[in-house]
XYZ file of C-alpha atoms in Angstrom:
775
model
C 0.028 0.032 0.015
C 1.409 3.391 -0.978
C 1.606 5.748 1.936
C 1.632 8.932 -0.100
C -1.614 10.717 0.563
C -1.594 12.421 -2.752
C -1.967 8.976 -4.514
C -5.050 8.371 -2.379
C -7.006 11.534 -3.091
C -10.566 11.496 -4.489
C -10.240 10.519 -8.202
C -7.126 8.346 -7.793
C -7.259 4.664 -8.395
C -5.351 2.723 -5.651
C -6.101 -0.938 -5.401
C -8.418 -2.243 -2.711
C -6.996 -2.392 0.796
C -9.406 -5.340 1.567
C -7.764 -7.501 -1.019
C -4.535 -7.856 0.935
C -6.304 -9.977 3.525
C -9.141 -11.517 1.505
C -6.911 -12.920 -1.175
C -4.645 -14.487 1.520
C -7.475 -16.254 3.284
C -7.454 -13.891 6.221
C -10.993 -12.738 5.875
C -13.136 -13.126 9.108
C -16.465 -14.524 8.124
C -19.240 -15.657 10.537
C -18.338 -19.272 10.678
C -14.740 -18.382 11.359
C -15.807 -16.509 14.484
C -17.784 -19.398 16.246
C -16.575 -20.147 19.711
C -15.000 -23.664 20.144
C -17.705 -24.760 22.544
C -20.527 -23.729 20.265
C -23.420 -26.080 19.694
C -24.727 -26.857 16.164
C -28.143 -26.278 14.731
C -29.857 -27.894 11.772
C -33.217 -26.887 10.529
C -35.938 -29.369 9.574
C -37.655 -28.078 6.349
C -40.835 -28.935 4.672
C -40.560 -31.198 1.719
C -43.968 -29.952 0.587
C -45.006 -26.541 -0.939
C -48.205 -26.608 1.222
C -48.982 -29.015 3.960
C -50.635 -29.258 7.373
C -48.480 -30.683 10.260
C -50.773 -33.292 11.784
C -48.145 -34.525 14.377
C -44.433 -34.214 15.192
C -42.607 -36.882 17.181
C -39.379 -35.553 18.639
C -38.532 -38.609 20.673
C -36.481 -40.471 18.019
C -34.343 -37.393 17.555
C -33.881 -36.734 21.117
C -32.728 -40.296 21.750
C -29.657 -39.992 19.510
C -26.203 -39.288 20.909
C -25.324 -35.581 21.000
C -28.871 -34.231 20.327
C -29.788 -31.689 23.152
C -32.880 -30.083 22.000
C -35.523 -30.234 19.245
C -37.080 -26.687 19.097
C -40.722 -26.486 17.759
C -43.206 -23.645 17.289
C -44.633 -24.352 20.712
C -41.253 -23.312 22.329
C -41.270 -20.002 20.564
C -44.769 -18.874 21.226
C -43.667 -15.767 22.985
C -41.576 -14.491 20.113
C -43.403 -11.969 17.980
C -43.790 -12.417 14.227
C -41.397 -10.426 12.142
C -43.023 -7.364 10.630
C -43.418 -6.041 7.161
C -42.397 -2.367 6.963
C -44.009 -1.477 3.503
C -47.680 -0.980 3.934
C -49.936 -1.316 1.036
C -53.758 -1.548 0.610
C -56.273 -3.894 -0.964
C -58.486 -2.420 -3.912
C -61.220 -1.343 -1.419
C -58.677 0.751 0.523
C -58.343 -1.442 3.484
C -54.877 -2.291 4.765
C -53.204 -5.340 3.176
C -53.267 -8.551 5.165
C -50.057 -9.436 7.067
C -50.007 -13.114 7.839
C -47.595 -13.927 10.616
C -44.046 -14.762 9.761
C -43.109 -16.568 12.853
C -39.882 -18.048 14.054
C -41.398 -21.355 13.246
C -44.868 -21.757 11.632
C -47.775 -23.097 13.650
C -49.363 -26.215 12.215
C -48.578 -25.802 8.577
C -45.833 -25.213 6.043
C -46.357 -22.869 3.049
C -43.369 -23.492 0.775
C -40.780 -26.122 0.181
C -37.927 -25.350 2.545
C -40.173 -23.718 5.173
C -38.392 -24.386 8.512
C -40.733 -26.207 10.888
C -38.319 -27.316 13.609
C -34.621 -26.882 14.783
C -32.412 -29.618 16.122
C -29.432 -28.594 18.348
C -26.641 -30.913 19.043
C -23.016 -31.138 20.092
C -21.809 -31.575 16.525
C -23.076 -30.771 13.056
C -23.290 -34.395 12.199
C -25.336 -35.260 15.351
C -27.698 -32.324 14.497
C -28.163 -33.691 11.011
C -28.843 -37.143 12.304
C -31.422 -35.690 14.691
C -33.092 -33.724 11.918
C -33.465 -36.977 9.764
C -34.803 -38.912 12.805
C -37.564 -36.358 13.472
C -40.969 -37.897 12.545
C -43.603 -35.523 11.043
C -47.009 -36.554 9.857
C -47.772 -34.311 6.857
C -51.104 -33.633 5.149
C -50.100 -32.325 1.722
C -52.312 -29.602 0.221
C -52.672 -28.103 -3.239
C -50.112 -25.436 -3.964
C -49.600 -22.568 -6.417
C -46.285 -20.983 -7.244
C -47.134 -18.710 -10.197
C -48.467 -15.175 -9.374
C -50.983 -15.003 -12.208
C -52.324 -18.449 -11.410
C -52.586 -17.514 -7.744
C -54.983 -14.688 -8.546
C -57.184 -16.788 -10.911
C -60.500 -17.983 -9.655
C -60.300 -21.360 -7.916
C -56.553 -21.142 -7.090
C -55.423 -22.910 -3.936
C -55.368 -20.415 -1.029
C -51.914 -19.830 0.464
C -53.702 -18.518 3.627
C -57.230 -19.791 3.870
C -58.510 -17.058 6.066
C -57.614 -13.999 4.113
C -60.537 -11.802 2.815
C -59.202 -11.255 -0.785
C -57.848 -14.712 -1.280
C -54.278 -14.676 -2.504
C -54.355 -11.014 -3.360
C -52.137 -9.048 -0.905
C -52.452 -5.548 -2.249
C -53.146 -3.422 -5.362
C -50.971 -0.343 -5.730
C -51.552 2.351 -8.346
C -49.357 5.262 -9.282
C -49.727 8.035 -11.926
C -52.416 9.617 -13.972
C -54.419 6.555 -15.017
C -57.265 8.540 -16.713
C -54.876 10.717 -18.601
C -52.834 7.814 -19.830
C -55.914 5.871 -20.885
C -57.070 8.898 -22.864
C -53.752 9.462 -24.504
C -53.403 5.768 -25.483
C -56.935 5.858 -26.980
C -56.062 8.882 -29.180
C -52.434 7.966 -30.056
C -51.638 7.277 -33.747
C -49.356 4.439 -32.662
C -49.662 2.013 -29.793
C -47.527 -0.960 -28.924
C -48.689 -3.434 -26.229
C -46.805 -6.588 -25.239
C -46.375 -9.012 -22.283
C -43.015 -9.392 -20.549
C -41.965 -11.664 -17.769
C -39.238 -10.919 -15.330
C -37.903 -14.261 -14.142
C -37.614 -15.291 -10.486
C -34.075 -15.399 -9.266
C -32.149 -15.819 -5.978
C -28.917 -14.086 -4.922
C -26.753 -17.171 -4.440
C -23.963 -15.314 -2.557
C -20.654 -17.017 -2.336
C -21.052 -17.372 1.500
C -24.184 -19.168 2.467
C -26.165 -17.861 5.388
C -24.444 -18.347 8.736
C -25.326 -17.317 12.307
C -23.645 -17.562 15.664
C -25.783 -16.639 18.676
C -24.504 -16.243 22.177
C -26.152 -15.194 25.472
C -24.390 -13.759 28.514
C -26.521 -14.517 31.666
C -24.517 -12.051 33.753
C -25.399 -9.101 31.579
C -28.593 -10.751 30.344
C -27.385 -9.794 26.838
C -27.229 -11.492 23.431
C -24.502 -11.265 20.828
C -25.539 -12.267 17.192
C -22.870 -12.669 14.550
C -24.339 -12.797 11.057
C -23.959 -11.472 7.581
C -25.986 -8.228 7.526
C -26.159 -5.207 5.260
C -27.665 -3.029 7.976
C -26.483 -4.263 11.411
C -28.350 -1.565 13.372
C -31.723 -2.001 11.783
C -31.360 -5.797 11.980
C -30.602 -5.491 15.693
C -33.644 -3.283 16.290
C -35.999 -5.586 14.554
C -34.687 -8.696 16.214
C -34.828 -7.082 19.593
C -38.456 -6.008 19.165
C -39.472 -9.634 18.123
C -37.610 -11.092 21.118
C -39.274 -8.575 23.467
C -35.917 -7.308 24.733
C -34.322 -3.802 24.755
C -32.070 -2.972 21.881
C -29.266 -2.553 24.394
C -29.667 -6.228 25.318
C -28.592 -7.253 21.789
C -25.220 -6.613 20.139
C -25.134 -7.471 16.450
C -21.785 -8.010 14.782
C -21.603 -8.301 10.972
C -18.086 -9.316 9.985
C -16.806 -9.969 6.395
C -19.706 -11.207 4.297
C -19.443 -13.147 1.039
C -22.170 -11.259 -0.824
C -25.371 -9.351 0.175
C -27.106 -7.947 -2.914
C -30.130 -6.842 -0.835
C -31.065 -10.356 0.293
C -29.118 -9.868 3.554
C -31.041 -6.806 4.543
C -33.611 -8.234 6.759
C -34.263 -10.474 9.785
C -35.144 -14.129 9.326
C -36.819 -16.805 11.409
C -33.466 -18.506 11.745
C -32.113 -15.578 13.648
C -34.868 -15.796 16.184
C -34.530 -19.480 16.700
C -30.860 -19.353 17.328
C -31.111 -16.443 19.755
C -33.727 -18.377 21.730
C -31.699 -21.619 21.732
C -28.551 -19.731 22.928
C -30.381 -18.480 25.935
C -32.358 -21.685 26.659
C -29.263 -23.954 26.477
C -26.738 -21.683 27.979
C -24.187 -22.340 25.180
C -23.300 -20.537 21.963
C -25.257 -22.022 18.908
C -23.986 -21.885 15.374
C -25.673 -22.531 11.986
C -24.249 -22.743 8.562
C -26.641 -23.390 5.598
C -25.610 -25.713 2.837
C -25.999 -24.741 -0.826
C -29.326 -26.552 -1.394
C -30.714 -25.142 1.883
C -29.783 -21.681 0.598
C -31.712 -22.309 -2.612
C -34.757 -23.382 -0.661
C -34.769 -20.947 2.139
C -33.141 -17.721 1.077
C -35.414 -14.946 -0.168
C -36.138 -14.833 -3.872
C -36.443 -11.752 -6.027
C -37.817 -10.203 -9.242
C -40.650 -12.478 -10.586
C -43.239 -10.230 -12.197
C -45.685 -10.541 -15.045
C -46.078 -7.292 -17.002
C -48.315 -5.847 -19.622
C -46.626 -2.805 -21.147
C -48.332 -0.288 -23.372
C -46.443 2.646 -25.089
C -48.313 5.347 -27.020
C -46.461 7.381 -29.626
C -47.229 10.345 -31.875
C -46.863 10.079 -35.615
C -43.300 11.414 -35.435
C -42.279 8.874 -32.697
C -42.742 11.262 -29.721
C -43.717 9.296 -26.582
C -47.205 10.274 -25.399
C -47.932 7.806 -22.582
C -46.754 4.685 -20.866
C -48.814 2.199 -18.916
C -47.493 -0.874 -17.125
C -49.739 -3.332 -15.372
C -47.856 -5.843 -13.143
C -48.589 -8.933 -11.133
C -45.781 -9.568 -8.530
C -45.059 -12.794 -6.865
C -44.536 -12.082 -3.091
C -44.123 -15.626 -1.880
C -45.917 -17.115 1.128
C -44.785 -14.683 3.842
C -44.171 -10.913 3.992
C -40.627 -10.120 4.915
C -39.844 -6.595 6.086
C -39.434 -5.209 2.541
C -41.343 -7.701 0.413
C -43.683 -5.147 -1.358
C -40.765 -2.746 -1.860
C -39.244 -3.927 -5.153
C -42.449 -4.079 -7.070
C -43.879 -0.727 -5.799
C -41.185 1.532 -4.466
C -38.959 2.306 -7.470
C -41.590 2.682 -10.044
C -40.438 6.189 -10.966
C -37.765 4.542 -13.022
C -40.450 3.689 -15.672
C -39.877 7.204 -16.987
C -36.287 6.292 -17.943
C -34.346 9.202 -19.469
C -37.262 10.316 -21.630
C -39.842 13.152 -21.718
C -42.952 10.873 -21.604
C -45.490 13.299 -20.102
C -47.978 10.643 -18.860
C -47.145 7.478 -17.042
C -49.314 5.186 -14.940
C -48.820 1.844 -13.360
C -50.758 -0.689 -11.333
C -49.218 -3.542 -9.243
C -51.101 -6.411 -7.795
C -49.120 -8.496 -5.229
C -49.986 -12.182 -4.977
C -49.296 -14.764 -2.241
C -47.905 -17.926 -3.548
C -46.204 -21.119 -2.144
C -42.770 -19.739 -2.588
C -40.023 -18.231 -0.380
C -40.602 -14.623 0.625
C -39.590 -11.857 -1.849
C -36.786 -9.480 -0.910
C -34.878 -6.696 -2.618
C -32.190 -7.831 -4.886
C -29.428 -5.711 -6.651
C -31.539 -2.951 -8.152
C -34.781 -3.719 -6.339
C -37.349 -2.700 -8.955
C -35.006 -0.434 -10.868
C -33.917 -3.142 -13.462
C -37.646 -4.056 -13.930
C -38.658 -0.480 -14.657
C -35.857 0.136 -17.094
C -36.545 -3.204 -18.740
C -40.222 -2.126 -19.328
C -39.493 1.220 -21.049
C -36.385 0.062 -22.972
C -38.067 -3.057 -24.394
C -41.133 -0.917 -25.318
C -38.916 1.421 -27.263
C -37.258 -1.390 -29.292
C -40.681 -2.902 -30.105
C -42.120 0.500 -31.066
C -39.113 1.319 -33.268
C -39.697 -1.951 -35.170
C -43.403 -1.249 -35.614
C -42.780 2.332 -36.847
C -39.825 1.322 -39.077
C -37.563 3.684 -37.156
C -33.970 3.327 -35.958
C -33.890 2.294 -32.350
C -31.184 4.869 -31.540
C -32.953 7.735 -33.322
C -36.205 6.975 -31.589
C -34.447 7.168 -28.194
C -32.542 10.346 -29.087
C -35.724 11.995 -30.203
C -37.333 11.545 -26.764
C -34.388 12.181 -24.505
C -34.471 14.701 -21.700
C -32.051 17.432 -22.675
C -29.371 18.532 -20.171
C -30.619 22.108 -20.387
C -33.995 20.982 -18.988
C -32.415 19.893 -15.610
C -33.862 19.792 -13.006
C -36.555 17.794 -14.846
C -39.773 16.524 -13.320
C -40.620 13.197 -15.134
C -43.997 11.885 -15.844
C -43.897 9.749 -12.757
C -42.659 10.593 -9.295
C -39.006 11.458 -9.912
C -37.268 14.796 -10.398
C -33.843 14.486 -11.950
C -31.290 17.036 -10.716
C -28.512 16.464 -13.260
C -27.460 14.356 -16.251
C -26.380 14.572 -19.886
C -28.194 11.638 -21.482
C -27.476 12.584 -25.072
C -23.737 12.870 -24.372
C -23.787 9.365 -22.671
C -25.514 7.957 -25.757
C -23.083 9.557 -28.236
C -20.116 8.384 -26.112
C -21.436 4.848 -25.901
C -22.014 4.673 -29.643
C -18.467 5.826 -30.254
C -16.853 3.569 -27.594
C -18.787 0.541 -28.864
C -17.767 1.270 -32.470
C -21.323 1.192 -33.864
C -20.034 2.198 -37.218
C -18.254 -1.106 -37.460
C -21.244 -3.263 -36.495
C -22.372 -4.022 -40.011
C -18.971 -5.537 -40.859
C -18.909 -7.544 -37.616
C -22.419 -8.873 -38.422
C -21.292 -9.888 -41.942
C -18.304 -11.689 -40.499
C -20.588 -13.558 -38.023
C -22.931 -14.535 -40.850
C -19.974 -15.910 -42.876
C -19.329 -18.317 -39.964
C -23.053 -19.230 -39.823
C -23.744 -17.113 -36.795
C -26.381 -14.432 -36.193
C -25.148 -11.218 -34.510
C -27.393 -8.829 -32.616
C -27.009 -5.410 -31.161
C -28.712 -4.330 -27.945
C -28.989 -0.984 -26.313
C -30.447 0.288 -23.080
C -30.475 3.802 -21.391
C -30.525 3.137 -17.719
C -31.294 5.390 -14.748
C -31.909 4.612 -11.197
C -32.694 6.278 -7.914
C -29.896 6.189 -5.285
C -29.920 7.022 -1.620
C -33.731 7.420 -1.831
C -36.701 7.351 -1.664
C -36.745 10.866 -2.903
C -37.892 13.438 -0.388
C -37.463 11.003 2.530
C -35.031 11.552 5.339
C -32.022 9.355 4.506
C -29.723 9.487 7.461
C -26.428 7.816 8.009
C -23.970 7.733 10.766
C -20.187 8.183 11.075
C -17.750 8.828 13.803
C -14.268 10.139 13.377
C -11.644 9.676 16.050
C -8.215 11.328 15.666
C -5.703 9.724 18.053
C -3.070 11.511 20.125
C -0.541 10.599 17.297
C -2.598 11.995 14.503
C -3.799 8.686 13.258
C -7.583 8.251 12.555
C -10.272 5.748 13.094
C -13.437 6.131 11.068
C -16.513 4.246 12.224
C -19.178 3.833 9.657
C -22.845 3.005 9.877
C -22.640 1.415 6.300
C -21.375 -2.078 5.778
C -18.613 -3.157 3.495
C -19.129 -6.574 1.680
C -17.398 -6.183 -1.627
C -17.992 -2.468 -2.410
C -14.439 -1.360 -1.247
C -15.358 0.839 1.625
C -12.094 0.372 3.407
C -10.412 1.864 0.375
C -12.738 4.719 -0.815
C -13.348 6.094 2.719
C -9.641 6.093 3.207
C -9.430 8.194 0.037
C -11.973 10.697 1.442
C -9.977 11.183 4.675
C -6.700 11.469 2.625
C -8.294 14.152 0.531
C -9.900 16.009 3.456
C -7.256 15.577 6.222
C -4.061 14.820 4.368
C -3.544 11.530 6.257
C -1.471 8.666 4.827
C -3.727 5.566 4.314
C -1.733 3.366 6.652
C -2.662 5.825 9.393
C -6.344 5.399 8.883
C -8.450 2.567 10.289
C -12.107 1.856 9.061
C -14.419 0.104 11.307
C -18.014 -1.005 10.555
C -20.462 -3.824 11.293
C -20.679 -3.683 15.031
C -23.589 -2.066 16.829
C -21.494 -1.556 20.017
C -18.919 0.521 18.161
C -21.276 3.170 16.609
C -24.633 4.205 18.029
C -26.409 4.701 14.719
C -26.388 3.399 11.165
C -28.710 2.609 8.293
C -26.426 0.234 6.327
C -25.466 -0.535 2.694
C -28.241 -0.916 0.174
C -29.766 0.981 -2.729
C -26.360 2.302 -4.071
C -26.356 4.678 -1.090
C -23.060 4.115 0.795
C -20.842 6.639 -0.940
C -23.678 9.176 -0.992
C -25.119 8.813 2.487
C -21.943 7.436 4.281
C -19.843 9.917 2.433
C -22.144 12.875 3.463
C -21.883 11.643 7.102
C -18.023 11.355 6.775
C -17.743 14.865 5.451
C -19.856 16.133 8.348
C -17.660 14.311 10.886
C -14.557 15.685 9.326
C -15.842 19.257 9.297
C -16.706 18.896 13.011
C -13.210 17.577 13.820
C -11.634 20.432 11.876
C -13.770 23.035 13.684
C -12.560 21.688 17.066
C -9.067 21.574 15.643
C -9.224 25.215 14.765
C -10.017 26.080 18.314
C -7.129 23.988 19.608
C -4.810 25.392 16.945
C -5.787 28.982 17.932
C -4.993 28.220 21.528
C -1.591 26.809 20.533
C -0.794 29.689 18.196
C -2.174 32.407 20.473
C -4.621 33.510 17.811
C -8.298 33.944 17.326
C -10.140 30.796 16.129
C -11.755 32.878 13.363
C -8.251 33.545 11.877
C -7.371 29.803 11.682
C -7.475 28.157 8.306
C -7.124 24.479 7.543
C -5.603 22.760 4.633
C -5.053 19.010 4.575
C -2.696 18.195 7.432
C -2.068 21.701 8.742
C -3.731 24.476 10.590
C -2.382 28.018 9.967
C -3.006 31.589 11.004
C -4.406 33.360 7.908
C -1.834 35.507 6.034
C 1.050 34.351 8.139
C 3.634 31.511 8.067
C 2.627 30.406 11.618
C 1.043 26.864 11.697
C 0.793 23.626 13.462
C 0.275 20.233 12.086
C -2.913 18.059 12.511
C -0.667 15.733 14.644
C 0.411 18.554 16.902
C -3.199 19.558 17.458
C -4.208 16.031 18.100
C -1.417 15.608 20.690
C -2.626 18.781 22.461
C -6.272 17.520 22.377
C -5.159 14.692 24.789
C -2.497 16.528 26.783
C -3.564 17.892 30.221
C -3.260 21.738 30.208
C -2.687 21.996 26.466
C -6.395 22.579 25.706
C -8.233 25.955 26.129
C -10.544 26.108 29.180
C -13.769 24.203 28.756
C -12.644 22.070 25.839
C -13.237 18.375 26.084
C -10.444 15.925 25.900
C -9.851 14.283 22.466
C -10.398 15.087 18.809
C -13.582 13.208 18.116
C -16.787 13.914 16.220
C -19.957 12.014 15.549
C -22.354 12.795 12.753
C -25.717 11.354 11.878
C -26.901 13.496 8.998
C -29.380 13.487 6.158
C -28.618 13.614 2.552
C -30.279 16.531 0.847
C -32.171 14.321 -1.531
C -31.987 11.269 -3.753
C -29.597 11.138 -6.711
C -29.925 9.480 -10.043
C -26.983 7.627 -11.551
C -27.505 6.785 -15.216
C -25.860 5.428 -18.242
C -26.024 3.882 -21.713
C -25.334 0.157 -22.265
C -24.614 -1.276 -25.672
C -24.193 -5.072 -26.062
C -23.426 -7.401 -29.027
C -24.198 -11.095 -29.028
C -23.685 -14.065 -31.329
C -26.298 -16.769 -31.642
C -25.657 -20.248 -33.055
C -28.916 -20.999 -35.011
C -28.219 -24.703 -34.822
C -28.164 -24.874 -31.035
C -29.686 -21.576 -29.831
C -26.587 -20.843 -27.839
C -26.018 -17.127 -27.066
C -22.499 -15.822 -26.720
C -21.860 -12.304 -25.358
C -19.242 -10.770 -27.610
C -18.916 -7.113 -26.733
C -20.247 -4.934 -23.912
C -19.835 -1.144 -23.444
C -21.083 1.093 -20.620
C -20.965 4.799 -20.320
C -21.894 5.720 -16.936
C -22.659 8.920 -14.894
C -22.229 8.264 -11.222
C -21.360 11.860 -10.442
C -17.989 12.364 -8.818
C -15.847 9.219 -9.288
C -13.962 8.521 -6.043
C -11.986 5.522 -7.439
C -12.266 4.738 -11.114
C -10.786 1.290 -10.621
C -13.386 0.266 -8.056
C -16.155 1.946 -10.056
C -15.341 -0.319 -12.950
C -15.401 -3.384 -10.667
C -18.825 -2.345 -9.422
C -20.143 -1.817 -13.008
C -18.637 -5.200 -14.170
C -20.156 -7.110 -11.294
C -23.624 -5.497 -11.886
C -23.495 -6.179 -15.657
C -22.616 -9.787 -14.877
C -25.566 -10.180 -12.557
C -27.953 -8.589 -15.001
C -26.660 -10.491 -18.023
C -26.746 -13.794 -16.055
C -30.466 -13.314 -15.278
C -31.032 -12.404 -18.931
C -29.332 -15.532 -20.181
C -29.085 -18.187 -17.465
C -30.676 -17.784 -14.039
C -34.241 -18.812 -13.096
C -35.862 -20.292 -10.040
C -38.394 -22.680 -11.593
C -41.115 -24.753 -9.876
C -43.090 -27.774 -10.851
C -46.608 -26.390 -11.329
C -48.347 -29.484 -9.949
C -46.390 -30.041 -6.778
C -44.680 -26.694 -6.139
C -41.342 -28.371 -5.919
C -38.308 -26.263 -6.837
C -36.814 -27.632 -9.988
C -33.607 -25.454 -9.851
C -32.428 -26.063 -6.281
C -28.813 -26.763 -6.973
C -26.056 -25.593 -9.355
C -26.778 -28.619 -11.468
C -30.005 -26.888 -12.446
C -29.696 -23.282 -11.518
C -27.223 -21.933 -14.088
C -24.609 -19.445 -12.856
C -22.327 -17.324 -14.978
C -18.597 -18.222 -15.413
C -15.842 -15.901 -16.359
C -15.743 -17.464 -19.806
C -19.380 -16.479 -20.342
C -18.522 -12.762 -20.133
C -16.797 -10.619 -22.728
C -14.234 -7.910 -22.016
C -16.185 -4.845 -20.927
C -15.406 -1.276 -21.838
C -16.482 1.138 -19.147
C -16.284 4.899 -19.770
C -17.326 7.693 -17.413
C -19.502 10.740 -18.303
C -19.566 12.317 -14.705
C -22.104 14.969 -14.132
C -21.688 15.683 -10.439
C -24.819 16.304 -8.337
C -25.145 19.262 -6.101
C -27.265 17.336 -3.542
C -24.304 16.064 -1.435
C -20.837 17.462 -0.705
C -19.041 14.732 -2.623
C -21.014 15.233 -5.773
C -21.496 11.452 -6.063
C -24.588 9.584 -7.177
C -23.953 5.929 -6.337
C -22.874 3.066 -8.449
C -23.521 -0.383 -6.988
C -26.647 -1.309 -8.899
C -26.043 0.608 -12.115
C -24.572 -2.246 -14.142
C -27.504 -4.575 -13.382
C -30.188 -1.926 -14.157
C -28.911 -1.581 -17.813
C -27.772 -5.107 -18.440
C -31.135 -6.860 -18.231
C -32.713 -4.902 -21.144
C -29.475 -4.518 -23.143
C -28.840 -8.276 -23.403
C -32.346 -9.251 -24.256
C -32.465 -6.352 -26.774
C -29.292 -7.945 -28.481
C -30.739 -11.424 -28.470
C -33.984 -10.213 -30.045
C -32.128 -8.273 -32.720
C -29.916 -11.248 -33.480
C -32.803 -13.727 -34.047
C -35.345 -11.255 -35.514
C -38.168 -11.401 -33.019
C -39.936 -8.439 -31.382
C -39.537 -9.902 -27.781
C -38.207 -12.980 -26.016
C -38.752 -13.519 -22.336
C -35.751 -14.101 -20.085
C -33.816 -16.206 -19.615
C -32.634 -16.510 -23.227
C -31.596 -20.148 -22.775
C -30.439 -22.048 -25.838
C -33.765 -24.035 -25.836
C -35.829 -20.918 -25.710
C -33.772 -19.196 -28.470
C -33.772 -22.290 -30.655
C -37.581 -22.560 -30.406
C -38.024 -18.894 -31.238
C -35.880 -19.302 -34.283
C -37.701 -22.369 -35.551
C -41.147 -20.760 -34.949
C -39.929 -18.135 -37.452
């Protein structure tokens, strides 16, 4: 690691600090931190998508060596159900039903993998033996796993007692009457159905939990992967009926989050209860199949999309009608993805009228949770696919149709046709830069060369935009604390959580820029609710925006105190002290002291002015001014083998606007990772269920296809930064940008290659081959 602060300023590209330990096997993951005397837990999960539990015989399991306890729903009756924090209403205006999501279900299972008991033993093997010995008398029931089928008349009820059957909510947004009128009068209208497939996050590290209870302090410690440790602590404490101070939550290194690690789960509650009941630490590590059957799922919507255009191709109105698969239970954010980021339907275009209606359906599937993008890719997919289909119908060039409807830079700030107001962006420049970087002029020659080899080449495009650090207008707070030690070194405690984003690197860059500190004199701490009193966490591309704003505030407060200390040392007025990185000086003179000298005085008896507290420490929990809107243009080229239907990604170009770029190297890594996740859903990934039994058909990597490095082409990432004025850093966020654009860009390229208006994801070889042979 270079120790020169100038090489670590904002905009520089130092390599990730984290890699020095992670690549040497020195990461500290949850299972690495389990105490040696910890007991092992195994969950007994339902083999049925829907079934009543007629009886459960625990005696055979308890008779086995090493088995200490079989935990059932009756043991956990005093634990409250986990809440859903996104309220919605039924069509009649009454609040949506919220069936209980308990630590263990009472009397019935509602999806394959639903945990119905927990076996705790002295070893993992003994716990597995106990789980297999448990005898359960099941009464299987009819199940439904498709959202549209769940809302059809006569569908099996997931919850028999609900007033609206399997309908959880109906959510409408926009000017529906105006949109209907515009569509009725429009010279051109395109309407099509599009399915967003169901996926799961499959992080490298399966879910893992270690729960401990200290009877002396009557206090729990829970170690688990968590994107928002403070909010997770608060929700679990409420369910357990204990004060927040009675639960410490530690989130160490985590092998992937993607939104799916942002909420409490029944397993957390079971393990906390067991640690207290048995007086021993209890650990649980899921295996891969268990992850597929018990982790939250994501996406999974059926959409009818209608775009109305004038005779010259001007967008007049957009309507999107959606049925969203919520799963059997409502997790804390289950309705969020399908209803909270709908403003993205406007895209980067001037469409004046937009309306959408979303119906959420209960099904016999795992609960739904936010996943990288959380509704943003779905919204961009709707408008971008509609533009491609409209261009084909009107006989227009796809690029020209987009350019004709772009919001010009001069119109900023621009209030879109649905919810959002964009503060900045130059969308036309991003498109032009992408066309140049992708060498669109050479596409015809590449297409001819592919044809000579018997391949079909296609070009895809998508203009992507997303909300970051939102929702817009809400109070988005984040916490940070900066401690300058007596030797001038710094410790920054963050309320965000680092699990691949590179926080240990980029926040060092911010302190190097602001304070002039060498990176090896900076320590970054996060993921421990005992270390920092407040934090919101990492999600929604918010960390550099919200966490950066909090860090700036903490730095400013440290500097203000430092000026008072420097004034005392220099025998000057505090108002005359100026700060430049690493040094306090009396304005207009050569008299100065270093940050290290000021820090030493802050801790030295008698060196501080009267009334000044010991130390050089500042805490900040501040709001961002408003949401930001990172955006970009994606251009993709694919080759299709018409004999097999195999799709090969050949070229991929992204021009992004994430505002101020703190670290170009890490930004490209974030964009690359997002593109891979989006492209993988477009081409490979899908959670599928047998429609008759509700059994998961893709519950292992033998069936659930994952991307490999060889599946992805080299990516060209170019920046078009248009800094925002809504936060002191000028940053807009970047974590989800790649995924938002990749989903529509890849499908656009596949459809162009095989000459069809639309093809639902994933574009598997079989699906592509069938589309080709249908003509």
